[in-house]
PDB file of C-alpha atoms in Angstrom:
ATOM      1  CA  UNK A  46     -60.012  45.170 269.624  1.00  0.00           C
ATOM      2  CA  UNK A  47     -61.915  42.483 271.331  1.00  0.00           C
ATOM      3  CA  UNK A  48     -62.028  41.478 274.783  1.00  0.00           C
ATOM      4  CA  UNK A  49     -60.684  37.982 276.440  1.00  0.00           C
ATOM      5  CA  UNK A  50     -63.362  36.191 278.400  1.00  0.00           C
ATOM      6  CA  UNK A  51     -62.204  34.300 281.379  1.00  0.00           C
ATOM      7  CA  UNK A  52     -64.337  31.610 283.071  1.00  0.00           C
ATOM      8  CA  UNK A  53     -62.656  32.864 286.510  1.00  0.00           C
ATOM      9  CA  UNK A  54     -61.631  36.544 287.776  1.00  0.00           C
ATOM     10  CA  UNK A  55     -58.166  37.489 286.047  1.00  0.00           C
ATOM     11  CA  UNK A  56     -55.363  38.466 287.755  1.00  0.00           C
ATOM     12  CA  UNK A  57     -54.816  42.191 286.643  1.00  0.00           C
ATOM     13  CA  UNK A  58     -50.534  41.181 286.613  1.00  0.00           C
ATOM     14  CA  UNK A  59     -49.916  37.649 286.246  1.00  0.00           C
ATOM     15  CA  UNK A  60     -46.353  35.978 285.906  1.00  0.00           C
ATOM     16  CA  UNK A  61     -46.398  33.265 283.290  1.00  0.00           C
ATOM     17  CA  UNK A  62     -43.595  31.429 284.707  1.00  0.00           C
ATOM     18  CA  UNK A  63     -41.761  31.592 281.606  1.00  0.00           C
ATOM     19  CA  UNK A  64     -40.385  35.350 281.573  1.00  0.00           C
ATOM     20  CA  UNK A  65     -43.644  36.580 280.609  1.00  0.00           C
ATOM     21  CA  UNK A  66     -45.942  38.015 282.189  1.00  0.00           C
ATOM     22  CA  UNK A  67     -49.900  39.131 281.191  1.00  0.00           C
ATOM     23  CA  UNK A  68     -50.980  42.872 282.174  1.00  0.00           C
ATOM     24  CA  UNK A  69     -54.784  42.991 282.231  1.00  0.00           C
ATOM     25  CA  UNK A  70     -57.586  46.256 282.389  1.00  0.00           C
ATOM     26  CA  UNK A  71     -60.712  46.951 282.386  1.00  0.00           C
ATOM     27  CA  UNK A  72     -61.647  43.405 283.839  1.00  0.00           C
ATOM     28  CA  UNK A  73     -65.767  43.345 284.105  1.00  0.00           C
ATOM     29  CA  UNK A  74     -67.935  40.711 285.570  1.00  0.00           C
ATOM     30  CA  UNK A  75     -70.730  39.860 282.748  1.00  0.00           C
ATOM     31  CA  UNK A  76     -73.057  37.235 282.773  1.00  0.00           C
ATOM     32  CA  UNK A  77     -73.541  35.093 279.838  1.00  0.00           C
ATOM     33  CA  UNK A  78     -76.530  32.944 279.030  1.00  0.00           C
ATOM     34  CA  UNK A  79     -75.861  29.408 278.377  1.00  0.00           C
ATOM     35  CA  UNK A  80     -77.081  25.837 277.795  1.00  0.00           C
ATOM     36  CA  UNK A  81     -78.846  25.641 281.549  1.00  0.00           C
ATOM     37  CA  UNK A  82     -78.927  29.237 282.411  1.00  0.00           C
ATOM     38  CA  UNK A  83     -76.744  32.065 283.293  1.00  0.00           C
ATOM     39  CA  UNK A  84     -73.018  32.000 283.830  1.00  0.00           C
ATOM     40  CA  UNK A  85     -70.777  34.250 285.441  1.00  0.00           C
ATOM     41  CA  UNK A  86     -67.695  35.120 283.377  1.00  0.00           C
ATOM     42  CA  UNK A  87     -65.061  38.228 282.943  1.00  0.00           C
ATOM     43  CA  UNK A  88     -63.706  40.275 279.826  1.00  0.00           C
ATOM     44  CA  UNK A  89     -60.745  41.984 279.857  1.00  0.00           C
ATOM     45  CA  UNK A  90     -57.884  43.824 277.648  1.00  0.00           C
ATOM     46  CA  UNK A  91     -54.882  41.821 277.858  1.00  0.00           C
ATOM     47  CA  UNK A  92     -51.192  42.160 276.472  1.00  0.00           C
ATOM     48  CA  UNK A  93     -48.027  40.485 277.113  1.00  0.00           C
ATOM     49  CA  UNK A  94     -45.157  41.686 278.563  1.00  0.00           C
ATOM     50  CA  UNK A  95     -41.823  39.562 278.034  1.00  0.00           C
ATOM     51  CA  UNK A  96     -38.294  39.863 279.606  1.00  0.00           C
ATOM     52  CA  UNK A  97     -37.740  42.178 282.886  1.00  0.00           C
ATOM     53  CA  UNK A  98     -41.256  43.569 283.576  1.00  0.00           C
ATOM     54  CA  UNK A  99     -41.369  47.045 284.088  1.00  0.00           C
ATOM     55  CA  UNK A 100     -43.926  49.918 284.335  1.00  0.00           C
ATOM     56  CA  UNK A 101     -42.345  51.191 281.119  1.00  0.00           C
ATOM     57  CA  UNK A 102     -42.724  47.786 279.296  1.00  0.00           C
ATOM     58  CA  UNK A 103     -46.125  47.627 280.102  1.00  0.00           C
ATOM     59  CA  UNK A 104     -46.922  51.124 279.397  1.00  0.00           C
ATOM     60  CA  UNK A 105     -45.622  50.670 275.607  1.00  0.00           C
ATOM     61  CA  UNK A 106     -47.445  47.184 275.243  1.00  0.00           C
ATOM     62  CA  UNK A 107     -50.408  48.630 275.953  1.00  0.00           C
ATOM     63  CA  UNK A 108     -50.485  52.455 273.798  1.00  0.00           C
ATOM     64  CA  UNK A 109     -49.190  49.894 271.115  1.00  0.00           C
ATOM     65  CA  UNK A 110     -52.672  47.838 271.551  1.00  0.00           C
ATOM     66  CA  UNK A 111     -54.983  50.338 272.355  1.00  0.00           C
ATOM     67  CA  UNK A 112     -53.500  52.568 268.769  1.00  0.00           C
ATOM     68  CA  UNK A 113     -51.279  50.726 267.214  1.00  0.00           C
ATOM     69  CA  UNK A 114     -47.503  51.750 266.076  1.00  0.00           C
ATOM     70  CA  UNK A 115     -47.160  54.567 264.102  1.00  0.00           C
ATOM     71  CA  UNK A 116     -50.104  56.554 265.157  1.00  0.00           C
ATOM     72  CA  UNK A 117     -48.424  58.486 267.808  1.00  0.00           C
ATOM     73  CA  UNK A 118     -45.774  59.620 264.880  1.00  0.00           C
ATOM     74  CA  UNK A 119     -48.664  60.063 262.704  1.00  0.00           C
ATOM     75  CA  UNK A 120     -50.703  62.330 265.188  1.00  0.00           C
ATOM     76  CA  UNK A 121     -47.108  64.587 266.202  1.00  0.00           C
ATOM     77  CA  UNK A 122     -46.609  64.998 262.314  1.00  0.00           C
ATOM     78  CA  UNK A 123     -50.134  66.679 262.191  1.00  0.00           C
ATOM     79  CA  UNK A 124     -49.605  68.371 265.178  1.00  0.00           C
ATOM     80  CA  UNK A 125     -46.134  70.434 263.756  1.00  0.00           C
ATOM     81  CA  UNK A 126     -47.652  70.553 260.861  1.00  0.00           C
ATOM     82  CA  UNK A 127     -50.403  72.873 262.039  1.00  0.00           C
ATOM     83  CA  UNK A 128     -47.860  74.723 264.939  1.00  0.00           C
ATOM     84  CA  UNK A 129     -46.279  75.751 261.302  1.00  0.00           C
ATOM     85  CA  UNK A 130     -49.374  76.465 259.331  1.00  0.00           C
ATOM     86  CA  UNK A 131     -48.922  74.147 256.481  1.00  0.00           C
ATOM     87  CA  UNK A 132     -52.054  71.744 258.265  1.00  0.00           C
ATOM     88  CA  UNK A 133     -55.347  73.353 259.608  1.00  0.00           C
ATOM     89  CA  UNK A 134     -55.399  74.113 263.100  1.00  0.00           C
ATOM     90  CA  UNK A 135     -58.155  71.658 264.063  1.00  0.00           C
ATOM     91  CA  UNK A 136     -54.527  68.808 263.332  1.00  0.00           C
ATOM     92  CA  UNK A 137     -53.712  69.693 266.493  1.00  0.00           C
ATOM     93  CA  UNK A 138     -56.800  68.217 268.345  1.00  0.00           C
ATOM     94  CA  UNK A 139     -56.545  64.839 267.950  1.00  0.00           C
ATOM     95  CA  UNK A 140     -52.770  64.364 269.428  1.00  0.00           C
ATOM     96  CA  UNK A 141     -53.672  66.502 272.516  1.00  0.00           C
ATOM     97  CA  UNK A 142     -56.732  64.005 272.781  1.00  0.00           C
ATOM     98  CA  UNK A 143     -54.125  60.866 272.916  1.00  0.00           C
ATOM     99  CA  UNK A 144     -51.517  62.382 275.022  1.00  0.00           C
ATOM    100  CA  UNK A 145     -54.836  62.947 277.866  1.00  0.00           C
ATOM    101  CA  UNK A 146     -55.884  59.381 276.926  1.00  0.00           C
ATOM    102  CA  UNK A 147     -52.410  58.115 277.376  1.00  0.00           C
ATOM    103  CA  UNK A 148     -51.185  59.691 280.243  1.00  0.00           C
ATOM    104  CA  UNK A 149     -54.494  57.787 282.402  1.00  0.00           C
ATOM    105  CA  UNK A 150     -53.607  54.809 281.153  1.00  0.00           C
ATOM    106  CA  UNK A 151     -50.040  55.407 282.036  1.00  0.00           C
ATOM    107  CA  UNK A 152     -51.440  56.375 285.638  1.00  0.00           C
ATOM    108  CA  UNK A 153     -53.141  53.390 285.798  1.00  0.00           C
ATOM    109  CA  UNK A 154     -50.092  51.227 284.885  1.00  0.00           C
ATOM    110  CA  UNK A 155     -47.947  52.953 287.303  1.00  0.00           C
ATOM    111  CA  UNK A 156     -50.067  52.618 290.321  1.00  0.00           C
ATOM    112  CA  UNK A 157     -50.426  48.663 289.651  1.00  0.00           C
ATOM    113  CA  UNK A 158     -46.948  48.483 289.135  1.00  0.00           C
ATOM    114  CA  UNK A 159     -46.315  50.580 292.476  1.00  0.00           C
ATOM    115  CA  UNK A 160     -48.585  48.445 294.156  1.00  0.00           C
ATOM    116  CA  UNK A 161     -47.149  45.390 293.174  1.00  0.00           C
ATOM    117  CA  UNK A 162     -43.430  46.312 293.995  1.00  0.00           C
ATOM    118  CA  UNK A 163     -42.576  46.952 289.755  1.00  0.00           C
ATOM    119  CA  UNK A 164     -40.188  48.959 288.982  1.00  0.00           C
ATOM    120  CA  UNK A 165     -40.846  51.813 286.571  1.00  0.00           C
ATOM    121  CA  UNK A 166     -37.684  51.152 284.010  1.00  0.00           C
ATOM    122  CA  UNK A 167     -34.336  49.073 283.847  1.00  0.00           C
TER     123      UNK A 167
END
């Protein structure tokens, strides 16, 4: 999952104009040596959020970038699994590990979204 580079500072919500609207995080300032010298430019995660924007939108875009569909289901399966003793116990590990990372990046999401008058679902 690579980062976008921007020649200017990104807006962390932007509104596209056209319904859409681009949720960015982890924007860094990194300087990048070029023909002349060194040049100021910014890398961030990025998704796309069409329709109504809403904290719950953007929430979804983003687990579904940062681990793609199906894991989730994937990492619950394991977990039951091993609740019921037909998976080792060390199955249950790795889905408490993504519903910690999750729920910061869903803290994140919801204080932009508070701060920018976004509602959290329609």
């Amino acid at each position: 999952m690579e980062k976008i580079t921007y020649d200017f500072q990104p807006a962390v919500l932007q509104n596209r104009g056209d319904g859409a609207w681009y949720y960015r995080w982890g924007i860094e300032q990194v300087q990048v040596e070029e023909e002349g010298g060194s040049v100021t430019k910014y890398k961030c995660h990025e998704v796309l959020v069409w329709e109504t924007i809403t904290a719950d939108k953007i929430t979804r875009a983003v687990v579904d970038y940062l681990w793609g569909n199906g894991l989730e289901q994937k990492l619950q399966n394991d977990y039951y699994g091993a609740l019921e003793g037909v998976l080792s116990e060390d199955k249950k590990q790795p889905y408490l590990d993504f519903l910690a990372q999750r729920k910061v990046v869903k803290e994140e999401i919801d204080n932009v979204c508070a701060q920018n008058g976004i509602p959290k679902k329609r």
